[in-house]
Amino acid sequence: MDFFEKFKHAEYDFTYGAEDDPEHHNALQVGLVAWFYLDKGYTKENRARIAEAWQLYHNEFGGKLRWGYIDDPNKPLDYNVKLTKILKKYISDSFGESFFFDWYSDAGFRYASYYSVSVGSMAGWYESIHKNVSYFGFYIPVEELNRKDFLKALLSQFCNILQPLHGLMGLGIQQCYEKERYQHLEYEICNEFKGVDVINSNTDKKMRTGLRAVNWYTFFSNEWLNKLGGIQYLRSALSNPSIEIINYDNGVIIRAGEWPELGWIKDNPYPELYVKVNKVLKPIRAPEIGSLGYGSIAGEIRFDRNSTARWLARFDVDLPPFTAL
């Protein structure tokens, strides 16, 4: 089966309809996700970078967006021409202060969206004290993989604009705003599909200590590259024709294969290229990250600190030699 056939075959196991209208909306689904983690996102220069990244996403996918909020989710807004004309300047002018937004293609706090763009950046004084990171992220549907070369070029553009500490792009859970309602389902999905990414807090200071995860695309700054041993070491350690290493202005992008992998336990739980990349990047992986789930409220199983640690190390396995690619 090709990628799209495999995805369709597994889709029932990672798609959950919305509570009030499961025929027309999902509460939880899997698609392509991208997350960029940023240092000092509050500065004037970096807010301008975030504004430029939003503009890039808007130029490519903004026609799909319908609804969202700026700073206060209790004051939802339509994503329309009037707003988008002023949003870039609004983001740039927010430097120094906290700034958050989420924009979605499906309107509703409990509906997941195939297209979405998100930003979170604390005020300068807060980051200086608590050491949180800022983030920029987006969702797109897997159908966009019909333009793989375009996506590769687009990711390089985002990396050049944002200059992230690190991040990833690949298959992940596309959450609704009220994601905490469905964390028990996320736990089930991630135990069945090891290639599917999931997030909880995207501002966790522990992400300053290293990479959060590997995925189809994994990227990081030259600072982390140098700690790893430099570009020549990386190319030697990942010398495989199916693994592509792409330089950008201030870092490197690694693509683990021609297509993303679900890591389905029924099929291929340990995709060989993901395991290989994970092994090479393990020295610069964060030793721990914040829990991927909150506490149980009715006996349901969610991620806790221990299961989060196991998820972080899910590709720490030894594969048999001479495995066919």
CSV table of C-alpha atoms in Angstrom, one decimal:
chain,number,residue,atom,x,y,z
A,1,MET,CA,0.0,0.0,0.0
A,2,ASP,CA,1.1,3.6,-0.6
A,3,PHE,CA,1.1,6.2,2.1
A,4,PHE,CA,-2.5,7.4,1.4
A,5,GLU,CA,-3.8,3.8,1.4
A,6,LYS,CA,-2.1,3.1,4.7
A,7,PHE,CA,-3.5,6.3,6.2
A,8,LYS,CA,-7.0,5.6,5.0
A,9,HIS,CA,-6.8,2.1,6.4
A,10,ALA,CA,-5.8,3.3,9.9
A,11,GLU,CA,-7.9,6.5,9.9
A,12,TYR,CA,-10.8,5.0,11.9
A,13,ASP,CA,-8.5,4.3,14.8
A,14,PHE,CA,-7.3,7.9,15.3
A,15,THR,CA,-10.4,9.9,14.3
A,16,TYR,CA,-13.0,10.8,16.9
A,17,GLY,CA,-16.2,12.7,16.0
A,18,ALA,CA,-17.3,15.8,17.9
A,19,GLU,CA,-19.7,15.2,20.8
A,20,ASP,CA,-22.5,17.3,19.4
A,21,ASP,CA,-22.1,16.6,15.7
A,22,PRO,CA,-19.9,13.6,14.9
A,23,GLU,CA,-21.2,13.4,11.3
A,24,HIS,CA,-19.8,16.8,10.3
A,25,HIS,CA,-17.0,17.7,12.8
A,26,ASN,CA,-14.2,15.9,14.6
A,27,ALA,CA,-12.9,16.5,18.1
A,28,LEU,CA,-9.7,14.7,17.4
A,29,GLN,CA,-7.9,13.7,14.2
A,30,VAL,CA,-4.5,13.1,12.7
A,31,GLY,CA,-2.9,15.2,10.0
A,32,LEU,CA,0.3,17.1,9.3
A,33,VAL,CA,1.5,19.3,12.1
A,34,ALA,CA,4.5,21.6,12.5
A,35,TRP,CA,5.9,23.2,15.7
A,36,PHE,CA,8.7,25.8,15.9
A,37,TYR,CA,10.1,26.6,19.4
A,38,LEU,CA,11.6,30.0,19.8
A,39,ASP,CA,13.9,31.9,22.2
A,40,LYS,CA,13.1,35.5,23.2
A,41,GLY,CA,9.9,35.5,21.1
A,42,TYR,CA,9.0,38.8,22.9
A,43,THR,CA,11.6,40.9,21.3
A,44,LYS,CA,10.8,43.4,18.5
A,45,GLU,CA,12.9,41.4,16.0
A,46,ASN,CA,11.4,38.1,16.9
A,47,ARG,CA,7.8,39.4,16.9
A,48,ALA,CA,8.5,40.7,13.4
A,49,ARG,CA,9.7,37.2,12.5
A,50,ILE,CA,6.5,35.6,13.9
A,51,ALA,CA,4.4,38.2,12.0
A,52,GLU,CA,6.3,37.2,8.8
A,53,ALA,CA,5.7,33.5,9.5
A,54,TRP,CA,2.0,34.1,10.0
A,55,GLN,CA,1.9,36.0,6.7
A,56,LEU,CA,3.5,33.1,4.9
A,57,TYR,CA,0.9,30.7,6.3
A,58,HIS,CA,-1.8,33.1,5.4
A,59,ASN,CA,-0.6,33.5,1.9
A,60,GLU,CA,-0.7,29.7,1.3
A,61,PHE,CA,-3.6,28.6,3.4
A,62,GLY,CA,-5.4,31.6,4.8
A,63,GLY,CA,-8.4,31.1,2.5
A,64,LYS,CA,-9.2,27.9,4.6
A,65,LEU,CA,-9.3,29.7,8.0
A,66,ARG,CA,-12.7,30.9,9.4
A,67,TRP,CA,-12.5,31.6,13.1
A,68,GLY,CA,-10.3,32.1,16.2
A,69,TYR,CA,-9.1,34.6,18.7
A,70,ILE,CA,-6.3,36.9,19.7
A,71,ASP,CA,-5.2,36.7,23.4
A,72,ASP,CA,-8.7,36.1,24.8
A,73,PRO,CA,-10.5,32.9,23.7
A,74,ASN,CA,-13.7,34.3,25.3
A,75,LYS,CA,-13.8,36.9,22.5
A,76,PRO,CA,-13.8,34.9,19.3
A,77,LEU,CA,-13.3,36.6,16.0
A,78,ASP,CA,-14.0,35.9,12.4
A,79,TYR,CA,-10.9,35.4,10.2
A,80,ASN,CA,-11.8,37.9,7.5
A,81,VAL,CA,-10.2,40.4,5.1
A,82,LYS,CA,-10.5,43.3,7.5
A,83,LEU,CA,-8.6,41.5,10.2
A,84,THR,CA,-5.9,40.0,8.1
A,85,LYS,CA,-5.1,43.5,6.7
A,86,ILE,CA,-4.0,44.6,10.1
A,87,LEU,CA,-2.8,41.4,11.8
A,88,LYS,CA,0.8,41.5,10.6
A,89,LYS,CA,1.4,44.9,12.1
A,90,TYR,CA,-0.6,44.0,15.2
A,91,ILE,CA,1.7,41.0,15.8
A,92,SER,CA,4.8,43.1,15.2
A,93,ASP,CA,3.6,45.9,17.6
A,94,SER,CA,2.9,43.4,20.4
A,95,PHE,CA,6.6,43.0,21.3
A,96,GLY,CA,7.4,43.0,25.0
A,97,GLU,CA,4.0,41.8,26.0
A,98,SER,CA,2.3,38.4,26.0
A,99,PHE,CA,0.7,37.4,22.7
A,100,PHE,CA,-1.3,34.4,21.8
A,101,PHE,CA,-3.6,33.5,18.9
A,102,ASP,CA,-5.3,30.5,17.3
A,103,TRP,CA,-7.0,30.5,13.9
A,104,TYR,CA,-9.0,27.5,12.7
A,105,SER,CA,-10.7,26.2,9.5
A,106,ASP,CA,-13.6,24.8,11.6
A,107,ALA,CA,-15.4,27.2,14.0
A,108,GLY,CA,-16.0,25.9,17.5
A,109,PHE,CA,-13.9,25.3,20.6
A,110,ARG,CA,-14.6,21.5,20.5
A,111,TYR,CA,-14.0,21.0,16.8
A,112,ALA,CA,-10.6,20.0,15.4
A,113,SER,CA,-9.4,21.7,12.2
A,114,TYR,CA,-7.4,20.4,9.2
A,115,TYR,CA,-6.0,24.0,8.8
A,116,SER,CA,-4.9,26.0,11.8
A,117,VAL,CA,-2.1,28.4,12.8
A,118,SER,CA,-1.1,29.2,16.3
A,119,VAL,CA,1.3,31.5,18.2
A,120,GLY,CA,2.2,31.7,21.9
A,121,SER,CA,4.7,34.1,23.4
A,122,MET,CA,5.0,35.3,26.9
A,123,ALA,CA,5.9,38.8,28.0
A,124,GLY,CA,9.6,39.6,28.2
A,125,TRP,CA,9.7,39.9,32.0
A,126,TYR,CA,7.9,36.5,32.3
A,127,GLU,CA,10.2,34.7,30.1
A,128,SER,CA,13.3,36.2,31.8
A,129,ILE,CA,12.0,34.8,35.2
A,130,HIS,CA,10.4,31.5,34.2
A,131,LYS,CA,12.5,30.7,31.1
A,132,ASN,CA,9.5,29.6,28.9
A,133,VAL,CA,9.9,29.3,25.2
A,134,SER,CA,7.7,30.8,22.5
A,135,TYR,CA,6.1,28.8,19.7
A,136,PHE,CA,4.7,29.0,16.2
A,137,GLY,CA,2.7,26.1,14.8
A,138,PHE,CA,0.3,25.0,12.1
A,139,TYR,CA,-1.9,22.2,10.9
A,140,ILE,CA,-2.5,21.1,7.3
A,141,PRO,CA,-4.3,18.0,6.0
A,142,VAL,CA,-2.3,15.0,4.7
A,143,GLU,CA,-3.7,15.7,1.2
A,144,GLU,CA,-1.1,18.5,1.1
A,145,LEU,CA,1.5,15.6,0.7
A,146,ASN,CA,0.5,15.6,-2.9
A,147,ARG,CA,2.8,18.6,-3.0
A,148,LYS,CA,5.8,17.2,-1.1
A,149,ASP,CA,8.4,19.3,-2.8
A,150,PHE,CA,6.4,22.4,-2.1
A,151,LEU,CA,6.1,21.4,1.6
A,152,LYS,CA,9.9,20.9,1.8
A,153,ALA,CA,10.5,24.3,0.4
A,154,LEU,CA,7.8,25.9,2.6
A,155,LEU,CA,9.4,24.4,5.7
A,156,SER,CA,12.8,25.8,4.8
A,157,GLN,CA,11.1,29.2,4.4
A,158,PHE,CA,9.6,29.0,7.9
A,159,CYS,CA,12.9,27.9,9.4
A,160,ASN,CA,14.7,30.8,7.7
A,161,ILE,CA,12.1,33.3,8.9
A,162,LEU,CA,11.7,32.0,12.5
A,163,GLN,CA,15.2,30.8,13.3
A,164,PRO,CA,13.9,28.2,15.8
A,165,LEU,CA,15.7,26.5,18.6
A,166,HIS,CA,14.3,23.3,17.2
A,167,GLY,CA,11.0,21.8,16.0
A,168,LEU,CA,9.4,19.2,13.8
A,169,MET,CA,6.9,18.6,11.0
A,170,GLY,CA,5.1,15.4,10.3
A,171,LEU,CA,2.1,13.4,11.4
A,172,GLY,CA,0.5,14.5,14.6
A,173,ILE,CA,-2.7,14.8,16.5
A,174,GLN,CA,-4.7,17.8,15.4
A,175,GLN,CA,-6.4,19.0,18.5
A,176,CYS,CA,-9.4,21.2,19.1
A,177,TYR,CA,-9.1,24.2,21.5
A,178,GLU,CA,-10.6,22.2,24.4
A,179,LYS,CA,-8.0,19.5,24.0
A,180,GLU,CA,-7.9,18.5,27.6
A,181,ARG,CA,-11.3,16.9,27.2
A,182,TYR,CA,-9.8,14.3,24.9
A,183,GLN,CA,-6.4,13.6,26.5
A,184,HIS,CA,-7.4,10.0,27.3
A,185,LEU,CA,-8.0,9.4,23.6
A,186,GLU,CA,-4.6,11.0,22.8
A,187,TYR,CA,-3.0,8.5,25.1
A,188,GLU,CA,-4.6,5.6,23.2
A,189,ILE,CA,-3.7,7.0,19.8
A,190,CYS,CA,0.0,7.6,20.7
A,191,ASN,CA,0.3,4.1,22.1
A,192,GLU,CA,-1.1,2.6,18.9
A,193,PHE,CA,0.7,5.0,16.5
A,194,LYS,CA,4.3,5.8,17.5
A,195,GLY,CA,4.9,8.1,14.6
A,196,VAL,CA,2.1,10.5,15.6
A,197,ASP,CA,3.2,13.6,17.5
A,198,VAL,CA,1.2,15.1,20.4
A,199,ILE,CA,1.6,18.2,22.5
A,200,ASN,CA,0.4,19.6,25.8
A,201,SER,CA,2.2,22.7,26.9
A,202,ASN,CA,4.1,24.3,24.0
A,203,THR,CA,5.9,26.8,26.2
A,204,ASP,CA,7.6,24.3,28.6
A,205,LYS,CA,11.0,25.6,29.7
A,206,LYS,CA,12.4,22.1,29.5
A,207,MET,CA,12.4,22.5,25.7
A,208,ARG,CA,15.4,24.7,26.2
A,209,THR,CA,17.4,21.6,27.2
A,210,GLY,CA,17.0,19.8,23.9
A,211,LEU,CA,14.7,18.5,21.2
A,212,ARG,CA,11.2,17.4,22.2
A,213,ALA,CA,10.8,14.7,19.6
A,214,VAL,CA,11.8,13.4,16.2
A,215,ASN,CA,9.4,13.1,13.3
A,216,TRP,CA,9.3,13.0,9.5
A,217,TYR,CA,11.1,16.4,9.5
A,218,THR,CA,13.2,17.3,12.5
A,219,PHE,CA,15.1,20.6,12.6
A,220,PHE,CA,17.3,22.5,15.0
A,221,SER,CA,19.7,25.4,15.2
A,222,ASN,CA,23.4,25.4,14.6
A,223,GLU,CA,23.9,25.7,18.4
A,224,TRP,CA,22.5,22.2,18.8
A,225,LEU,CA,24.2,21.0,15.6
A,226,ASN,CA,27.6,22.0,17.1
A,227,LYS,CA,26.8,20.3,20.4
A,228,LEU,CA,26.0,17.2,18.4
A,229,GLY,CA,29.4,17.3,16.6
A,230,GLY,CA,28.8,19.4,13.5
A,231,ILE,CA,27.5,19.0,10.0
A,232,GLN,CA,30.1,16.5,8.8
A,233,TYR,CA,29.5,14.2,11.8
A,234,LEU,CA,25.7,14.4,11.1
A,235,ARG,CA,26.1,13.6,7.4
A,236,SER,CA,28.4,10.7,8.3
A,237,ALA,CA,26.1,9.3,11.0
A,238,LEU,CA,23.0,9.6,8.8
A,239,SER,CA,24.6,8.4,5.6
A,240,ASN,CA,21.6,6.8,4.0
A,241,PRO,CA,20.1,7.7,0.6
A,242,SER,CA,16.6,7.8,2.1
A,243,ILE,CA,17.6,10.4,4.7
A,244,GLU,CA,17.9,14.0,3.5
A,245,ILE,CA,19.8,16.7,5.3
A,246,ILE,CA,18.9,20.3,4.3
A,247,ASN,CA,20.8,23.3,5.6
A,248,TYR,CA,19.0,26.6,6.3
A,249,ASP,CA,20.3,30.0,7.4
A,250,ASN,CA,20.9,29.1,11.1
A,251,GLY,CA,20.4,25.4,11.3
A,252,VAL,CA,19.6,22.1,9.7
A,253,ILE,CA,16.5,20.1,8.7
A,254,ILE,CA,16.5,16.3,8.6
A,255,ARG,CA,13.9,14.4,6.5
A,256,ALA,CA,13.5,10.7,7.6
A,257,GLY,CA,12.2,9.2,4.4
A,258,GLU,CA,10.2,10.1,1.3
A,259,TRP,CA,6.9,9.9,3.3
A,260,PRO,CA,5.9,10.3,6.9
A,261,GLU,CA,5.3,7.2,9.0
A,262,LEU,CA,2.4,6.3,11.3
A,263,GLY,CA,4.4,3.8,13.3
A,264,TRP,CA,1.3,1.7,13.7
A,265,ILE,CA,1.8,-1.2,16.1
A,266,LYS,CA,-0.2,-3.5,13.8
A,267,ASP,CA,2.1,-2.7,10.9
A,268,ASN,CA,5.5,-1.0,11.5
A,269,PRO,CA,5.8,0.3,15.0
A,270,TYR,CA,9.5,1.3,14.7
A,271,PRO,CA,10.0,2.9,11.3
A,272,GLU,CA,13.7,2.3,10.6
A,273,LEU,CA,14.6,5.8,9.5
A,274,TYR,CA,12.9,7.4,12.5
A,275,VAL,CA,14.8,5.0,14.8
A,276,LYS,CA,18.1,5.8,13.0
A,277,VAL,CA,17.5,9.6,13.2
A,278,ASN,CA,16.4,9.2,16.9
A,279,LYS,CA,19.6,7.4,17.8
A,280,VAL,CA,21.8,10.0,16.2
A,281,LEU,CA,19.9,12.9,17.8
A,282,LYS,CA,19.5,11.4,21.2
A,283,PRO,CA,22.5,13.3,22.7
A,284,ILE,CA,20.6,16.6,22.1
A,285,ARG,CA,17.2,15.3,23.1
A,286,ALA,CA,15.6,17.0,26.1
A,287,PRO,CA,16.2,14.7,29.1
A,288,GLU,CA,12.6,15.2,30.1
A,289,ILE,CA,9.6,17.3,29.0
A,290,GLY,CA,6.5,18.3,30.9
A,291,SER,CA,3.7,15.7,31.1
A,292,LEU,CA,1.7,15.3,27.9
A,293,GLY,CA,-1.5,15.0,29.9
A,294,TYR,CA,-3.2,16.4,33.0
A,295,GLY,CA,-4.4,14.3,35.9
A,296,SER,CA,-7.3,11.9,35.5
A,297,ILE,CA,-10.7,13.2,36.5
A,298,ALA,CA,-12.8,10.0,36.2
A,299,GLY,CA,-10.4,7.2,36.3
A,300,GLU,CA,-9.4,7.4,32.6
A,301,ILE,CA,-5.8,6.9,31.6
A,302,ARG,CA,-3.9,10.0,30.4
A,303,PHE,CA,-0.3,10.7,30.0
A,304,ASP,CA,1.6,11.3,33.2
A,305,ARG,CA,5.2,12.0,33.9
A,306,ASN,CA,6.2,8.3,33.6
A,307,SER,CA,4.3,7.5,30.4
A,308,THR,CA,5.5,10.8,28.9
A,309,ALA,CA,9.1,9.7,29.6
A,310,ARG,CA,8.3,6.4,27.8
A,311,TRP,CA,6.8,8.3,24.9
A,312,LEU,CA,10.0,10.5,24.7
A,313,ALA,CA,12.1,7.3,24.4
A,314,ARG,CA,9.7,5.4,22.2
A,315,PHE,CA,12.2,5.0,19.3
A,316,ASP,CA,15.1,4.0,21.6
A,317,VAL,CA,15.2,0.5,20.2
A,318,ASP,CA,17.8,-1.6,18.4
A,319,LEU,CA,16.7,-2.8,15.0
A,320,PRO,CA,18.1,-6.0,13.4
A,321,PRO,CA,20.8,-5.3,10.9
A,322,PHE,CA,20.3,-5.4,7.1
A,323,THR,CA,16.6,-4.4,7.4
A,324,ALA,CA,15.3,-3.6,4.0
A,325,LEU,CA,14.4,0.0,3.4
